[in-house]
Amino acid sequence: MALLLEDKVAAVFAAGGEVGSSVSRVLAREGAAAFLSGRRLAPVESLAKEIRDAGGVAYAAEVDALDEQAVDSYLEKDVVGRAGRVDIVFNAIGVQPVDAGYGTPCTKIPYDRFLLPIATHVGSQFLTSRLAAKHMQAQKSGVILMLSASVSTDARLFMANITAACAAIEGMSRSPAAELGRSGISVVCIRPRAMAETRTIRQTYEVNARTLGIEPEAFARAVRDAAPPGRPATTLGDMAEMAAFLASNKAGTLGGRAVEV
């Protein structure tokens, strides 16, 4: 049986983190040649070796996904230069909850901390998408998979900045979806709900609970209780499997949408 992403070339930015590595493994398992990059080389090299040891194809590089020149050069020389094309781009960049001031009421969060997730998440998603699109336009095909989160539509305490960032990513994706769709390129957002197994969500629960004066587990339980009835928690595995589907030819009608996991 053919693999979902057989003969595809995928560029994954911020591949060394929990989200990026989970998606990278599934993309490679489904047949994509995985070009993995991150701001720190060691975890990306380790992931590439893991994928190769499992029979996949993977290459590692050190790339800052907020550096336009570095991203452009990487796509031009490392990815397209070696593979001849780029079919999928996914960017898993994030910020640390403490650095971004999660857990701080909106009346108290400093302006620079409010802007940090917006500049990092939205700015980097724009850069990697725009620079990959140049190559996709030339080949008249490709999938740009942007990463959002359920806070884009949900009301959550003490998270005004990441809420704004995720809503902006989803809004930003719609215009390129309309423009690039004319060249056979699909632009789609993946919108996972809070993945409690990740360090980012655990730390977010901790700082939010501290602000409320309750235990982190009590805060996590409140989040779970607020979910729609019968909807299980999202896992990294759920999110990665959905990412592979959205990157495949089977999801061609979903361009311009945010798909919740």
mmCIF file of C-alpha atoms in Angstrom:
data_model
loop_
_atom_site.group_PDB
_atom_site.id
_atom_site.type_symbol
_atom_site.label_atom_id
_atom_site.label_comp_id
_atom_site.label_asym_id
_atom_site.label_seq_id
_atom_site.Cartn_x
_atom_site.Cartn_y
_atom_site.Cartn_z
ATOM 1 C CA MET A 1 0.000 0.000 0.000
ATOM 2 C CA ALA A 2 1.316 3.439 -0.948
ATOM 3 C CA LEU A 3 2.419 5.696 1.836
ATOM 4 C CA LEU A 4 0.491 8.903 2.442
ATOM 5 C CA LEU A 5 3.443 11.175 1.599
ATOM 6 C CA GLU A 6 5.471 8.961 -0.718
ATOM 7 C CA ASP A 7 8.086 10.907 -2.725
ATOM 8 C CA LYS A 8 7.244 14.170 -0.921
ATOM 9 C CA VAL A 9 9.867 16.560 0.453
ATOM 10 C CA ALA A 10 9.057 18.169 3.804
ATOM 11 C CA ALA A 11 10.850 21.070 5.488
ATOM 12 C CA VAL A 12 10.157 21.209 9.237
ATOM 13 C CA PHE A 13 11.304 24.239 11.207
ATOM 14 C CA ALA A 14 11.755 24.080 14.999
ATOM 15 C CA ALA A 15 11.891 20.320 14.564
ATOM 16 C CA GLY A 16 13.742 19.676 17.815
ATOM 17 C CA GLY A 17 10.826 20.436 20.142
ATOM 18 C CA GLU A 18 8.017 18.131 21.188
ATOM 19 C CA VAL A 19 5.570 19.258 18.512
ATOM 20 C CA GLY A 20 8.098 19.528 15.703
ATOM 21 C CA SER A 21 9.675 16.154 16.441
ATOM 22 C CA SER A 22 6.310 14.384 16.675
ATOM 23 C CA VAL A 23 5.209 15.752 13.322
ATOM 24 C CA SER A 24 8.601 15.003 11.746
ATOM 25 C CA ARG A 25 8.433 11.348 12.769
ATOM 26 C CA VAL A 26 5.010 10.858 11.213
ATOM 27 C CA LEU A 27 5.857 12.738 8.016
ATOM 28 C CA ALA A 28 8.929 10.530 7.595
ATOM 29 C CA ARG A 29 7.003 7.380 8.484
ATOM 30 C CA GLU A 30 4.523 8.241 5.741
ATOM 31 C CA GLY A 31 7.292 8.468 3.156
ATOM 32 C CA ALA A 32 8.411 12.102 3.114
ATOM 33 C CA ALA A 33 12.092 13.036 2.968
ATOM 34 C CA ALA A 34 12.331 15.107 6.149
ATOM 35 C CA PHE A 35 14.557 18.184 6.139
ATOM 36 C CA LEU A 36 14.720 19.080 9.815
ATOM 37 C CA SER A 37 16.020 22.327 11.234
ATOM 38 C CA GLY A 38 16.167 24.056 14.574
ATOM 39 C CA ARG A 39 17.894 26.865 16.426
ATOM 40 C CA ARG A 40 19.976 24.223 18.257
ATOM 41 C CA LEU A 41 21.529 21.526 16.086
ATOM 42 C CA ALA A 42 22.002 18.709 18.626
ATOM 43 C CA PRO A 43 18.326 17.739 19.175
ATOM 44 C CA VAL A 44 17.636 17.971 15.440
ATOM 45 C CA GLU A 45 20.583 15.736 14.612
ATOM 46 C CA SER A 46 19.392 13.224 17.206
ATOM 47 C CA LEU A 47 15.899 13.229 15.682
ATOM 48 C CA ALA A 48 17.261 12.810 12.143
ATOM 49 C CA LYS A 49 19.325 9.819 13.263
ATOM 50 C CA GLU A 50 16.273 8.287 14.965
ATOM 51 C CA ILE A 51 14.277 8.640 11.743
ATOM 52 C CA ARG A 52 17.076 7.172 9.605
ATOM 53 C CA ASP A 53 17.494 4.261 12.024
ATOM 54 C CA ALA A 54 13.778 3.539 11.572
ATOM 55 C CA GLY A 55 14.221 3.390 7.801
ATOM 56 C CA GLY A 56 13.244 6.951 6.920
ATOM 57 C CA VAL A 57 15.050 9.758 5.150
ATOM 58 C CA ALA A 58 16.078 12.758 7.245
ATOM 59 C CA TYR A 59 18.633 15.561 7.202
ATOM 60 C CA ALA A 60 19.476 17.998 10.003
ATOM 61 C CA ALA A 61 20.500 21.659 9.918
ATOM 62 C CA GLU A 62 20.855 24.575 12.321
ATOM 63 C CA VAL A 63 18.452 27.338 11.253
ATOM 64 C CA ASP A 64 16.873 30.184 13.207
ATOM 65 C CA ALA A 65 13.291 30.340 11.922
ATOM 66 C CA LEU A 66 13.163 34.054 12.764
ATOM 67 C CA ASP A 67 16.163 34.867 10.537
ATOM 68 C CA GLU A 68 14.871 35.625 7.040
ATOM 69 C CA GLN A 69 18.231 35.271 5.332
ATOM 70 C CA ALA A 70 18.983 31.975 7.091
ATOM 71 C CA VAL A 71 15.585 30.505 6.204
ATOM 72 C CA ASP A 72 15.845 31.635 2.581
ATOM 73 C CA SER A 73 19.352 30.209 2.189
ATOM 74 C CA TYR A 74 18.374 26.937 3.866
ATOM 75 C CA LEU A 75 15.394 26.354 1.598
ATOM 76 C CA GLU A 76 17.341 27.353 -1.504
ATOM 77 C CA LYS A 77 20.566 25.455 -0.876
ATOM 78 C CA ASP A 78 19.837 22.642 1.564
ATOM 79 C CA VAL A 79 16.308 21.603 0.682
ATOM 80 C CA VAL A 80 15.652 22.485 -2.959
ATOM 81 C CA GLY A 81 19.370 22.301 -3.740
ATOM 82 C CA ARG A 82 19.513 18.690 -2.562
ATOM 83 C CA ALA A 83 16.000 17.360 -3.214
ATOM 84 C CA GLY A 84 15.045 19.534 -6.190
ATOM 85 C CA ARG A 85 11.764 20.671 -4.644
ATOM 86 C CA VAL A 86 9.870 21.354 -1.418
ATOM 87 C CA ASP A 87 6.350 19.915 -1.133
ATOM 88 C CA ILE A 88 5.501 20.547 2.528
ATOM 89 C CA VAL A 89 6.538 23.210 5.010
ATOM 90 C CA PHE A 90 5.649 23.055 8.698
ATOM 91 C CA ASN A 91 6.849 25.419 11.420
ATOM 92 C CA ALA A 92 6.515 24.376 15.076
ATOM 93 C CA ILE A 93 8.141 27.456 16.612
ATOM 94 C CA GLY A 94 7.041 28.453 20.111
ATOM 95 C CA VAL A 95 8.000 30.489 23.156
ATOM 96 C CA GLN A 96 8.495 29.521 26.778
ATOM 97 C CA PRO A 97 5.460 30.344 28.959
ATOM 98 C CA VAL A 98 7.603 32.186 31.521
ATOM 99 C CA ASP A 99 9.295 34.300 28.836
ATOM 100 C CA ALA A 100 5.927 35.233 27.335
ATOM 101 C CA GLY A 101 4.362 36.110 30.664
ATOM 102 C CA TYR A 102 1.628 33.479 30.608
ATOM 103 C CA GLY A 103 -0.137 33.522 33.936
ATOM 104 C CA THR A 104 -0.053 37.332 34.055
ATOM 105 C CA PRO A 105 -3.391 39.185 34.040
ATOM 106 C CA CYS A 106 -3.924 41.313 30.944
ATOM 107 C CA THR A 107 -3.919 44.457 33.106
ATOM 108 C CA LYS A 108 -0.388 43.690 34.316
ATOM 109 C CA ILE A 109 1.481 42.058 31.451
ATOM 110 C CA PRO A 110 4.323 44.268 30.119
ATOM 111 C CA TYR A 111 3.947 45.403 26.533
ATOM 112 C CA ASP A 112 7.137 43.641 25.364
ATOM 113 C CA ARG A 113 5.946 40.337 26.824
ATOM 114 C CA PHE A 114 2.551 40.793 25.242
ATOM 115 C CA LEU A 115 4.214 41.196 21.840
ATOM 116 C CA LEU A 116 6.659 38.272 22.175
ATOM 117 C CA PRO A 117 4.359 35.419 21.014
ATOM 118 C CA ILE A 118 2.913 37.637 18.299
ATOM 119 C CA ALA A 119 6.322 38.534 16.887
ATOM 120 C CA THR A 120 7.648 34.986 17.280
ATOM 121 C CA HIS A 121 4.710 32.819 16.228
ATOM 122 C CA VAL A 122 3.132 35.059 13.610
ATOM 123 C CA GLY A 123 6.403 36.501 12.302
ATOM 124 C CA SER A 124 8.112 33.145 11.886
ATOM 125 C CA GLN A 125 5.053 31.460 10.342
ATOM 126 C CA PHE A 126 4.925 34.300 7.828
ATOM 127 C CA LEU A 127 8.632 34.023 6.984
ATOM 128 C CA THR A 128 8.836 30.277 6.477
ATOM 129 C CA SER A 129 5.553 30.177 4.563
ATOM 130 C CA ARG A 130 6.395 33.062 2.263
ATOM 131 C CA LEU A 131 9.894 31.828 1.477
ATOM 132 C CA ALA A 132 8.759 28.255 0.830
ATOM 133 C CA ALA A 133 5.929 29.541 -1.375
ATOM 134 C CA LYS A 134 8.434 30.936 -3.887
ATOM 135 C CA HIS A 135 9.662 27.427 -4.639
ATOM 136 C CA MET A 136 6.180 25.935 -4.562
ATOM 137 C CA GLN A 137 4.951 28.478 -7.099
ATOM 138 C CA ALA A 138 7.719 27.443 -9.476
ATOM 139 C CA GLN A 139 6.676 23.783 -9.234
ATOM 140 C CA LYS A 140 2.948 24.680 -9.094
ATOM 141 C CA SER A 141 2.224 22.510 -6.061
ATOM 142 C CA GLY A 142 2.784 22.278 -2.332
ATOM 143 C CA VAL A 143 1.266 22.432 1.129
ATOM 144 C CA ILE A 144 1.958 25.163 3.667
ATOM 145 C CA LEU A 145 0.851 23.856 7.055
ATOM 146 C CA MET A 146 0.628 26.580 9.693
ATOM 147 C CA LEU A 147 0.384 25.876 13.420
ATOM 148 C CA SER A 148 -2.293 27.535 15.528
ATOM 149 C CA ALA A 149 -4.008 26.417 18.769
ATOM 150 C CA SER A 150 -7.501 26.238 20.216
ATOM 151 C CA VAL A 151 -6.935 29.464 22.171
ATOM 152 C CA SER A 152 -7.563 31.214 18.842
ATOM 153 C CA THR A 153 -11.277 30.704 19.486
ATOM 154 C CA ASP A 154 -11.502 29.664 23.152
ATOM 155 C CA ALA A 155 -11.576 32.072 26.096
ATOM 156 C CA ARG A 156 -8.656 31.283 28.410
ATOM 157 C CA LEU A 157 -7.388 33.072 31.505
ATOM 158 C CA PHE A 158 -4.102 35.015 31.436
ATOM 159 C CA MET A 159 -3.214 34.228 27.811
ATOM 160 C CA ALA A 160 -4.097 37.375 25.879
ATOM 161 C CA ASN A 161 -0.894 37.377 23.844
ATOM 162 C CA ILE A 162 -0.870 33.774 22.614
ATOM 163 C CA THR A 163 -4.624 34.050 21.972
ATOM 164 C CA ALA A 164 -3.929 37.061 19.756
ATOM 165 C CA ALA A 165 -1.037 35.278 18.041
ATOM 166 C CA CYS A 166 -3.024 32.150 17.184
ATOM 167 C CA ALA A 167 -6.004 34.169 15.937
ATOM 168 C CA ALA A 168 -3.591 36.209 13.806
ATOM 169 C CA ILE A 169 -2.010 33.097 12.278
ATOM 170 C CA GLU A 170 -5.401 31.784 11.247
ATOM 171 C CA GLY A 171 -6.388 35.151 9.833
ATOM 172 C CA MET A 172 -3.060 35.547 8.079
ATOM 173 C CA SER A 173 -3.376 32.152 6.396
ATOM 174 C CA ARG A 174 -6.551 33.002 4.518
ATOM 175 C CA SER A 175 -5.126 35.579 2.119
ATOM 176 C CA PRO A 176 -2.160 33.409 1.042
ATOM 177 C CA ALA A 177 -4.597 30.502 0.682
ATOM 178 C CA ALA A 178 -6.560 32.538 -1.851
ATOM 179 C CA GLU A 179 -3.460 33.865 -3.635
ATOM 180 C CA LEU A 180 -1.390 30.684 -3.714
ATOM 181 C CA GLY A 181 -4.306 28.389 -4.438
ATOM 182 C CA ARG A 182 -4.136 29.683 -8.002
ATOM 183 C CA SER A 183 -0.699 28.050 -8.230
ATOM 184 C CA GLY A 184 -1.838 24.706 -6.848
ATOM 185 C CA ILE A 185 -0.617 25.423 -3.312
ATOM 186 C CA SER A 186 -2.747 24.593 -0.280
ATOM 187 C CA VAL A 187 -2.413 26.754 2.848
ATOM 188 C CA VAL A 188 -4.073 25.283 5.921
ATOM 189 C CA CYS A 189 -3.850 25.719 9.720
ATOM 190 C CA ILE A 190 -3.772 22.890 12.192
ATOM 191 C CA ARG A 191 -5.441 23.852 15.485
ATOM 192 C CA PRO A 192 -4.685 21.359 18.288
ATOM 193 C CA ARG A 193 -6.328 21.633 21.669
ATOM 194 C CA ALA A 194 -4.076 21.766 24.742
ATOM 195 C CA MET A 195 -1.760 18.748 24.746
ATOM 196 C CA ALA A 196 -1.233 18.145 28.454
ATOM 197 C CA GLU A 197 1.750 15.856 27.826
ATOM 198 C CA THR A 198 3.856 18.746 26.484
ATOM 199 C CA ARG A 199 6.186 20.809 28.646
ATOM 200 C CA THR A 200 4.671 24.044 27.344
ATOM 201 C CA ILE A 201 1.162 23.145 28.499
ATOM 202 C CA ARG A 202 2.380 21.808 31.847
ATOM 203 C CA GLN A 203 4.270 25.040 32.495
ATOM 204 C CA THR A 204 1.295 27.104 31.361
ATOM 205 C CA TYR A 205 -0.966 25.303 33.818
ATOM 206 C CA GLU A 206 1.596 25.878 36.579
ATOM 207 C CA VAL A 207 1.903 29.641 36.096
ATOM 208 C CA ASN A 208 -1.841 30.099 35.638
ATOM 209 C CA ALA A 209 -2.580 28.041 38.744
ATOM 210 C CA ARG A 210 -0.069 30.089 40.730
ATOM 211 C CA THR A 211 -1.851 33.303 39.750
ATOM 212 C CA LEU A 212 -5.174 31.845 40.913
ATOM 213 C CA GLY A 213 -3.681 30.405 44.098
ATOM 214 C CA ILE A 214 -4.638 26.809 43.288
ATOM 215 C CA GLU A 215 -2.769 23.604 42.487
ATOM 216 C CA PRO A 216 -1.767 22.964 38.832
ATOM 217 C CA GLU A 217 -3.834 19.777 38.733
ATOM 218 C CA ALA A 218 -6.915 21.733 39.792
ATOM 219 C CA PHE A 219 -6.320 24.150 36.936
ATOM 220 C CA ALA A 220 -5.776 21.271 34.479
ATOM 221 C CA ARG A 221 -8.985 19.645 35.681
ATOM 222 C CA ALA A 222 -10.895 22.885 35.105
ATOM 223 C CA VAL A 223 -9.582 23.035 31.535
ATOM 224 C CA ARG A 224 -10.606 19.429 30.911
ATOM 225 C CA ASP A 225 -14.054 20.048 32.392
ATOM 226 C CA ALA A 226 -14.531 23.043 30.090
ATOM 227 C CA ALA A 227 -14.026 20.922 26.963
ATOM 228 C CA PRO A 228 -17.142 19.914 25.003
ATOM 229 C CA PRO A 229 -18.731 16.727 26.373
ATOM 230 C CA GLY A 230 -17.293 13.524 24.971
ATOM 231 C CA ARG A 231 -14.267 15.204 23.388
ATOM 232 C CA PRO A 232 -11.048 13.498 24.520
ATOM 233 C CA ALA A 233 -7.870 15.406 25.198
ATOM 234 C CA THR A 234 -5.627 15.990 22.202
ATOM 235 C CA THR A 235 -2.305 14.132 22.222
ATOM 236 C CA LEU A 236 0.904 14.795 20.333
ATOM 237 C CA GLY A 237 0.157 11.655 18.356
ATOM 238 C CA ASP A 238 -3.288 12.931 17.352
ATOM 239 C CA MET A 239 -1.821 16.214 16.228
ATOM 240 C CA ALA A 240 1.012 14.615 14.248
ATOM 241 C CA GLU A 241 -1.303 12.198 12.448
ATOM 242 C CA MET A 242 -3.600 15.070 11.482
ATOM 243 C CA ALA A 243 -0.613 17.084 10.268
ATOM 244 C CA ALA A 244 0.420 14.243 7.950
ATOM 245 C CA PHE A 245 -3.109 13.972 6.584
ATOM 246 C CA LEU A 246 -3.339 17.729 5.976
ATOM 247 C CA ALA A 247 0.019 17.625 4.188
ATOM 248 C CA SER A 248 -1.179 14.890 1.852
ATOM 249 C CA ASN A 249 -3.047 14.985 -1.453
ATOM 250 C CA LYS A 250 -6.139 13.711 0.365
ATOM 251 C CA ALA A 251 -6.683 17.102 2.082
ATOM 252 C CA GLY A 252 -6.643 19.287 -1.000
ATOM 253 C CA THR A 253 -10.104 20.745 -0.343
ATOM 254 C CA LEU A 254 -9.159 22.101 3.095
ATOM 255 C CA GLY A 255 -7.032 25.046 1.962
ATOM 256 C CA GLY A 256 -7.852 28.294 3.734
ATOM 257 C CA ARG A 257 -9.286 26.549 6.775
ATOM 258 C CA ALA A 258 -8.209 25.976 10.369
ATOM 259 C CA VAL A 259 -8.706 22.305 11.180
ATOM 260 C CA GLU A 260 -9.179 21.529 14.852
ATOM 261 C CA VAL A 261 -7.665 18.390 16.316
#
